[in-house]
Rosetta silent file (secondary structure, phi, psi, omega in degrees, C-alpha in Angstrom):
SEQUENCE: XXXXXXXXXXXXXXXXXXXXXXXXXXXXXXXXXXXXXXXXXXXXXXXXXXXXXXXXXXXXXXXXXXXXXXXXXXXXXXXXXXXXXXXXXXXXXXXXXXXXXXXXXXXXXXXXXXXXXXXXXXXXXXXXXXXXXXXXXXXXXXXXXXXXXXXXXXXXXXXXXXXXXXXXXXXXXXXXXXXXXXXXXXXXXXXXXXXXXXXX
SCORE:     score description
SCORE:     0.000 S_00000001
   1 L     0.000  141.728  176.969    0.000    0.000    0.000 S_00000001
   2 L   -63.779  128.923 -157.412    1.123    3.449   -0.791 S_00000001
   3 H   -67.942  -37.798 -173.422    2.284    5.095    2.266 S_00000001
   4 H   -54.095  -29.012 -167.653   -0.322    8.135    1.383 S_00000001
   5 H   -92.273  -31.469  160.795   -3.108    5.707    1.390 S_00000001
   6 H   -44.163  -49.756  173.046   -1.516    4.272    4.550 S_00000001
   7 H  -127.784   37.781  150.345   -2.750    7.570    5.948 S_00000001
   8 H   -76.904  -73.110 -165.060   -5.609    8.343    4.164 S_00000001
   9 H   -54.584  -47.876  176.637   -6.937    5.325    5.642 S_00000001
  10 L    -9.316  146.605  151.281   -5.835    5.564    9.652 S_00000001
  11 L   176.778  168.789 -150.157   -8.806    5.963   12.009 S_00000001
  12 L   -96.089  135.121 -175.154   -9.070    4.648   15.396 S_00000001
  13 L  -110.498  113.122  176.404  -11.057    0.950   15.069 S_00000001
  14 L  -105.470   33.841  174.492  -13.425    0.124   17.837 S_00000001
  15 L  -164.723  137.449  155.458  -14.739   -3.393   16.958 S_00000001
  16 L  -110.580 -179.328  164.269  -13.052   -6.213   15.903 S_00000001
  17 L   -97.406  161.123  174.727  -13.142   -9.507   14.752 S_00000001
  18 L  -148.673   33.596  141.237  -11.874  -12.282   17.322 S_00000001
  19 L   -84.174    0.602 -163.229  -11.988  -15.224   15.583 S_00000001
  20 L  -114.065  100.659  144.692   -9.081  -13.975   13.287 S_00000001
  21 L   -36.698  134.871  178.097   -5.830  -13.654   15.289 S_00000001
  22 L   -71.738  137.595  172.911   -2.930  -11.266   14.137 S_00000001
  23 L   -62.524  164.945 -177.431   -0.545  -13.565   12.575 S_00000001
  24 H   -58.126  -58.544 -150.353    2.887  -13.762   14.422 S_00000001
  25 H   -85.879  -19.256  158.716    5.053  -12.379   12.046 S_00000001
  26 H   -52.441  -60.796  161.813    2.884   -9.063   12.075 S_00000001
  27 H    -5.873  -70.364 -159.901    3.345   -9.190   15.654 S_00000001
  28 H   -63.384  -23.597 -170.512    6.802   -8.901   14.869 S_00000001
  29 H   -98.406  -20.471 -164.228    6.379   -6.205   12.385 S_00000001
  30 H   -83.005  -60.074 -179.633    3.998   -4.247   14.374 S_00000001
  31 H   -68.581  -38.035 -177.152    6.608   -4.278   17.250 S_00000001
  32 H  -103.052   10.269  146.458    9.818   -3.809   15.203 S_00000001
  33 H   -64.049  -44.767 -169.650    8.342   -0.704   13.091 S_00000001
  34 H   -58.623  -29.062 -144.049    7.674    0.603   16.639 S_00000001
  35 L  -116.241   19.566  171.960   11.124    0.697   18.081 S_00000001
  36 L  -123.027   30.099  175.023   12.306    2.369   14.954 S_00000001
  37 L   -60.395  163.594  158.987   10.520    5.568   16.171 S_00000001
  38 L   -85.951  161.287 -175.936   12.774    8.413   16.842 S_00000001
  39 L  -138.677  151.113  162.467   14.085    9.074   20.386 S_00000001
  40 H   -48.022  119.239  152.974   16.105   11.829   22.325 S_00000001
  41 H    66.268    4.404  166.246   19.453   11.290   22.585 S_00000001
  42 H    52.160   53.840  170.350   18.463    7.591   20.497 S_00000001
  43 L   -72.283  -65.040  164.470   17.530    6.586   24.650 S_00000001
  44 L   101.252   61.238 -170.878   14.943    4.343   23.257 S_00000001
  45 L  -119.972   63.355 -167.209   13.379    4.726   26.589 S_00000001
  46 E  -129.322  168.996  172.371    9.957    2.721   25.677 S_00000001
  47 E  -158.787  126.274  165.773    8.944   -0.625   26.926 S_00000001
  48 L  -108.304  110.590  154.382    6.039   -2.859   25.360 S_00000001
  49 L   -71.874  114.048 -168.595    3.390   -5.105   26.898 S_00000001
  50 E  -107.352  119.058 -163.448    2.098   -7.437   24.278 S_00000001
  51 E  -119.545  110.926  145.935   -1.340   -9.093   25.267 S_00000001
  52 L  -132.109   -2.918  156.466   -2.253  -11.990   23.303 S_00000001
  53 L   -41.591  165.341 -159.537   -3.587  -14.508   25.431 S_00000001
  54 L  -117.704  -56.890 -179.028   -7.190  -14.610   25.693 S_00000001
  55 H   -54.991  -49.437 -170.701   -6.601  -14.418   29.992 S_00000001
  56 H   -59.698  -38.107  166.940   -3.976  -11.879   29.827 S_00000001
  57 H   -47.923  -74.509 -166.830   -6.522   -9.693   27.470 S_00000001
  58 H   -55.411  -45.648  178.014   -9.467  -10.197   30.044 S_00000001
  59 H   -52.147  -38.896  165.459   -6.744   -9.419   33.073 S_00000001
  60 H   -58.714  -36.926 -175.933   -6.572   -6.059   31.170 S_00000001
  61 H   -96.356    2.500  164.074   -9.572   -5.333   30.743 S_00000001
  62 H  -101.046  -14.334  159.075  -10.812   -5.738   34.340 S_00000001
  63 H   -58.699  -24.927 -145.491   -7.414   -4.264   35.541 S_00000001
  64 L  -136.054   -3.535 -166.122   -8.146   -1.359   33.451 S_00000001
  65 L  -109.375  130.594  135.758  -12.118   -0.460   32.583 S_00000001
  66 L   -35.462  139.910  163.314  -13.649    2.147   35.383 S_00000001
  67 L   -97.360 -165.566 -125.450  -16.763    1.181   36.737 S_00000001
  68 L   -12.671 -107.670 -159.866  -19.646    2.434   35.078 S_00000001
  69 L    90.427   -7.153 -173.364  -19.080    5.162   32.646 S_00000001
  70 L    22.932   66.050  177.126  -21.616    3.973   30.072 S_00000001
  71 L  -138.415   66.827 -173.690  -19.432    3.200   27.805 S_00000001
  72 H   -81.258  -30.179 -168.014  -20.594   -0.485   26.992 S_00000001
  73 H   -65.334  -38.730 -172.308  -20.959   -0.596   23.156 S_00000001
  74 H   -66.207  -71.504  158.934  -17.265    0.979   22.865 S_00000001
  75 H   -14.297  -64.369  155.269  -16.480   -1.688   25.849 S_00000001
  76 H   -42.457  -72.491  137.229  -17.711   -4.530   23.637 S_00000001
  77 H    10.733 -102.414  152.462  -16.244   -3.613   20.597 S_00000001
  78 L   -49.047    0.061  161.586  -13.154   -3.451   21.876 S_00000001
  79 L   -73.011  -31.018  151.985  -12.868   -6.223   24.001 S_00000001
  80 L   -43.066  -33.844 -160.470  -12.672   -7.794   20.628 S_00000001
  81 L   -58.411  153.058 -177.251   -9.313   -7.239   19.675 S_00000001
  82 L  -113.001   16.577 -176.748   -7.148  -10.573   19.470 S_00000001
  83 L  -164.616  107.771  164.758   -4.002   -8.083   20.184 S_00000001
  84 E  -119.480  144.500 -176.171   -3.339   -5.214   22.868 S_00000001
  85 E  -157.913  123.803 -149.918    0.337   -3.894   23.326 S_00000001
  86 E  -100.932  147.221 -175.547    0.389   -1.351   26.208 S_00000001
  87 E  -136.786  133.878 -161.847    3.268    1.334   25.223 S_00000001
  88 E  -153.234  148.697  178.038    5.047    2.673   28.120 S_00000001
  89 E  -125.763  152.751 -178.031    8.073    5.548   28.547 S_00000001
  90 E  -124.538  113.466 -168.111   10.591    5.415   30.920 S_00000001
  91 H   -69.558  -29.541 -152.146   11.775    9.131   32.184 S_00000001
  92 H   -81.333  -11.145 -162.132   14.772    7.625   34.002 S_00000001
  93 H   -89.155   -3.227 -146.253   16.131    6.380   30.493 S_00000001
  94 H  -126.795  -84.733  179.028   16.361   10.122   28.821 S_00000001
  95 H   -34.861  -52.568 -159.458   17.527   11.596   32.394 S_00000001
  96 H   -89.041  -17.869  176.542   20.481    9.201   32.679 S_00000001
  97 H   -70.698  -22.719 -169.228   21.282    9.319   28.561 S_00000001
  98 H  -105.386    9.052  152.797   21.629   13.537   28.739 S_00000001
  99 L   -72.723  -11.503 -159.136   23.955   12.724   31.924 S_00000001
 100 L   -81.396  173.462 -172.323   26.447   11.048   29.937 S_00000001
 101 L   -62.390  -45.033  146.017   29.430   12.963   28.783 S_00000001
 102 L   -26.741  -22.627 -117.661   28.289   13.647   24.953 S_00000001
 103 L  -164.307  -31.590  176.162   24.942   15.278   26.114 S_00000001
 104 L   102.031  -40.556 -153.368   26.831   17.728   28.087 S_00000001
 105 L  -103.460  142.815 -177.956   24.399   18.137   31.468 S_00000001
 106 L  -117.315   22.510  178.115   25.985   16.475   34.346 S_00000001
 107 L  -138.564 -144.828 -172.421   23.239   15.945   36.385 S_00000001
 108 L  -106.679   55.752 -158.084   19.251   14.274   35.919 S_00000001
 109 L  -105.100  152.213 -161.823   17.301   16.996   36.177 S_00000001
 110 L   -85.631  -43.029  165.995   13.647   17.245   34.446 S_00000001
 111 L   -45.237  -71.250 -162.722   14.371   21.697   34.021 S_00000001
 112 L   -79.447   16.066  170.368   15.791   21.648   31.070 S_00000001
 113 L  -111.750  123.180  162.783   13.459   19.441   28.558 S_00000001
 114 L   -54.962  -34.200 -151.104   10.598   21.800   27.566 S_00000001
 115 L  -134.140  153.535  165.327    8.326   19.210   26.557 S_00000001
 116 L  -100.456  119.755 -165.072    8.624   15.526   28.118 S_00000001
 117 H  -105.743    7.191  161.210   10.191   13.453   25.334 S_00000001
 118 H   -83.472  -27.035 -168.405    9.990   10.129   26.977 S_00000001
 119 H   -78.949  -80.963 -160.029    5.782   10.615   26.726 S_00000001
 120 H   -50.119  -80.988 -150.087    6.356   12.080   22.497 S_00000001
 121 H   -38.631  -40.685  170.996    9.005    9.220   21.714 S_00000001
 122 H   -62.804  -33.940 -179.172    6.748    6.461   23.093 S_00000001
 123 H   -86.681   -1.586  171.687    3.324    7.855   21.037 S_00000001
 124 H  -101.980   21.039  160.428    5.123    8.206   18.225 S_00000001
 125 H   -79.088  -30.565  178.635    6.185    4.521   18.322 S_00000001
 126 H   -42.830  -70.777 -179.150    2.784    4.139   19.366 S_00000001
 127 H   -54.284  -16.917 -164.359    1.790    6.017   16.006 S_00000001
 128 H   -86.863  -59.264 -170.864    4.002    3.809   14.485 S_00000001
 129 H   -68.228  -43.813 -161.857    2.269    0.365   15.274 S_00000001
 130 H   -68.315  -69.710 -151.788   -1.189    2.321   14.393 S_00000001
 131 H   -52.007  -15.654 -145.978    0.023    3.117   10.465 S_00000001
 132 H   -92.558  -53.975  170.460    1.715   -0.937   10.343 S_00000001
 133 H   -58.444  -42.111  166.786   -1.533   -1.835   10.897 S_00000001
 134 H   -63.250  -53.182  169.340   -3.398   -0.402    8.504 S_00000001
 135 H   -27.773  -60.467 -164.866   -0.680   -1.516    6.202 S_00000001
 136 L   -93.167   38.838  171.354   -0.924   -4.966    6.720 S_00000001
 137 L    82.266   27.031 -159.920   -5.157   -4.778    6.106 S_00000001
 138 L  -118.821  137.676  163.966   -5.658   -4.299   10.220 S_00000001
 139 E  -103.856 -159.316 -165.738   -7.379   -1.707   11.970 S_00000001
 140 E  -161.301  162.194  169.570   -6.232   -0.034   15.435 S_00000001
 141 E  -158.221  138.231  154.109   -7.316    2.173   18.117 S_00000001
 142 E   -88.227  123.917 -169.441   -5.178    4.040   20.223 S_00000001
 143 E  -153.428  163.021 -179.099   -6.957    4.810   24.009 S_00000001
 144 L  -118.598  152.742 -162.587   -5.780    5.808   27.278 S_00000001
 145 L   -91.374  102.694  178.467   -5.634    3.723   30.321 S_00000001
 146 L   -20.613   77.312  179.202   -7.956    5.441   33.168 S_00000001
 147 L    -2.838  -59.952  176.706   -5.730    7.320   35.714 S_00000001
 148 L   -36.814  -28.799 -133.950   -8.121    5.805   38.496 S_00000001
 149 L  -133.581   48.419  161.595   -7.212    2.298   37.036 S_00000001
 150 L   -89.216  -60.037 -155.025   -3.003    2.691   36.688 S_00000001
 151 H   -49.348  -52.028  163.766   -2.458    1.331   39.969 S_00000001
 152 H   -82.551   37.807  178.731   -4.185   -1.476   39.127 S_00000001
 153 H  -112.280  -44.269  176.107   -3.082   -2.268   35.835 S_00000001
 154 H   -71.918  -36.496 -167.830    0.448   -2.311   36.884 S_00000001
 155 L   -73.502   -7.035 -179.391   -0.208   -4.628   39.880 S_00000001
 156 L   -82.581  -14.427 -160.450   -2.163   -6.722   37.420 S_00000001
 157 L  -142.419   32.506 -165.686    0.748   -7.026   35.074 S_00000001
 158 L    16.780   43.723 -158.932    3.829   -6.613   37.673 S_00000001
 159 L   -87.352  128.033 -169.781    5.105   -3.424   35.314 S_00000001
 160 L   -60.997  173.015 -160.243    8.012   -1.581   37.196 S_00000001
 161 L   -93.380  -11.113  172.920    7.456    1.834   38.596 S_00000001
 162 L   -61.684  -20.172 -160.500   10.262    3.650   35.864 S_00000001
 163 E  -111.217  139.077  171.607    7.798    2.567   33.030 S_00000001
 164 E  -117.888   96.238  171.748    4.680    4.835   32.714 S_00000001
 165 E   -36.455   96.276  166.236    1.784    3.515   30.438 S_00000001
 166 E   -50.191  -31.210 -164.658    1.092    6.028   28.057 S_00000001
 167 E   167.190 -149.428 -177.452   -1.848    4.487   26.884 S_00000001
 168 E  -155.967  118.266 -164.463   -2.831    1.415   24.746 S_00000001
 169 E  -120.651  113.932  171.367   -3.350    0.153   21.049 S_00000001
 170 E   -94.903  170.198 -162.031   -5.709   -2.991   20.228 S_00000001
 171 E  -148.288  118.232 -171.287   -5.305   -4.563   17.361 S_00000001
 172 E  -175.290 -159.585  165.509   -7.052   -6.538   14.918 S_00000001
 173 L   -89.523  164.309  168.980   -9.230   -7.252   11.687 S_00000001
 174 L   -51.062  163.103  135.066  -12.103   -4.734   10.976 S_00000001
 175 L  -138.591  178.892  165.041  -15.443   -5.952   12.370 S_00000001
 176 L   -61.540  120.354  156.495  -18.648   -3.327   11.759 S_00000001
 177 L  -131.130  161.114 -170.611  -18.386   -0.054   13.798 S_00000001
 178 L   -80.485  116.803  177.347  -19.862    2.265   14.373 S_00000001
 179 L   -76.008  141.969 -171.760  -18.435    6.243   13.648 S_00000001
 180 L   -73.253  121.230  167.544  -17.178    7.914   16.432 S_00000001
 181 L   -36.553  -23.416 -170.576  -19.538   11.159   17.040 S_00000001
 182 L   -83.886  -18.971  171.586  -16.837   13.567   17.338 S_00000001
 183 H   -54.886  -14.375 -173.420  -16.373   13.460   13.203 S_00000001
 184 H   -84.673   32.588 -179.068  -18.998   15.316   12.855 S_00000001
 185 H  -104.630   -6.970 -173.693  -17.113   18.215   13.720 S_00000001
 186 L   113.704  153.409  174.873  -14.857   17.912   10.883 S_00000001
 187 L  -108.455  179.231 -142.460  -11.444   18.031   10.098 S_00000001
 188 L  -131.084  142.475  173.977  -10.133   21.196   10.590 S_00000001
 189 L   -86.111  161.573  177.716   -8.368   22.780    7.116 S_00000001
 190 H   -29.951  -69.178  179.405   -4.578   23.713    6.304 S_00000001
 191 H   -28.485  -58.650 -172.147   -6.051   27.269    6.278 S_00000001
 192 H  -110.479   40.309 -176.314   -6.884   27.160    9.488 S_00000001
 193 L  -147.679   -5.236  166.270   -3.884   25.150   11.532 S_00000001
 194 L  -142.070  143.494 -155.399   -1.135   26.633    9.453 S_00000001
 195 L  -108.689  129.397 -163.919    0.606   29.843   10.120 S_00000001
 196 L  -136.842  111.834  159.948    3.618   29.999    7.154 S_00000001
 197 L    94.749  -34.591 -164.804    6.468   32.771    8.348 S_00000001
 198 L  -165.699  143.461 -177.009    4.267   34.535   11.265 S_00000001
 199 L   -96.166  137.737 -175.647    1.434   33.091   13.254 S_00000001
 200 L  -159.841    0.000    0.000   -1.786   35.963   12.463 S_00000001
């Protein structure tokens, strides 16, 4: 597929099928497009939980769903996926790479990065996994893991306290969904998201 078409097509896929398992070597492709994201300082400060087990999948999703929330049809849907891979940044790996001698800063301090670039580096591996899919005929959905529901996600899945879930990406074949309500606002034009020489 034409990488243009690659992201023509992207949108976040909330239903799957889940008799059709992602084949392995996708797996593998899914995972080693991600880790060829760029990073700060090449730290490479991501770590990925890959759920394919039918228990470890349910152990997520009761580690990880709020109660109520009405959000069963989405809840269903998704519950489908035959693939979740949890994407996680690690701040300590970025702090101790801009300590070393090359990087200049001698000590670990969080003041000088404007932006936190263990959080960017991980979604765009994240972002990474999403277009692979669509490549190989797969949809995707990118979601965030409930604040409320961290604690118990890591104690569900023994994930050390340096790695911080960013979020989550299932994975799978299309099934029928349903459009997310917020399209109908539109995508927003060129015109009005890009400022060229002076923002007015």
């Amino acid at each position: 597929m034409e990488f243009a078409e690659v992201v023509r097509r992207r949108r976040m896929v909330r239903n799957y099928d889940p008799d059709r398992p992602v084949p392995p070597d996708v797996v593998e492709r899914l995972l080693d497009h991600a880790v060829r994201a760029p990073s700060a300082g090449f730290a490479q400060g991501w770590g990925f939980l890959v759920l394919e087990e039918p228990d470890d999948r349910e152990r997520f999703w009761a580690a990880a769903t709020p109660d109520g929330g009405g959000r069963d049809r989405w809840l269903a849907g998704m519950r489908r996926a035959p693939l979740i891979v949890v994407p996680h940044s690690n701040r300590s790996a970025y702090l101790d790479r801009y300590a070393e001698p090359d990087k200049g800063w001698t000590d670990r301090s969080t003041e000088r990065w404007p932006v936190p670039y263990w959080h960017i580096d991980t979604g765009f591996a994240a972002l990474l996994m999403l277009l692979t899919a669509v490549d190989e005929g797969l949809g995707a959905c990118f979601f965030g893991i409930p604040p409320q529901r961290t604690g118990a996600y890591r104690e569900a899945f023994g994930v050390p306290a340096e790695y911080e879930p960013i979020g989550a990406v299932t994975v799978g074949y299309r099934a029928p969904d349903h459009r997310s309500p917020s399209l109908r606002r539109g995508r927003r034009t060129l015109d009005e998201v890009v400022h060229r020489g002076r923002w007015s």
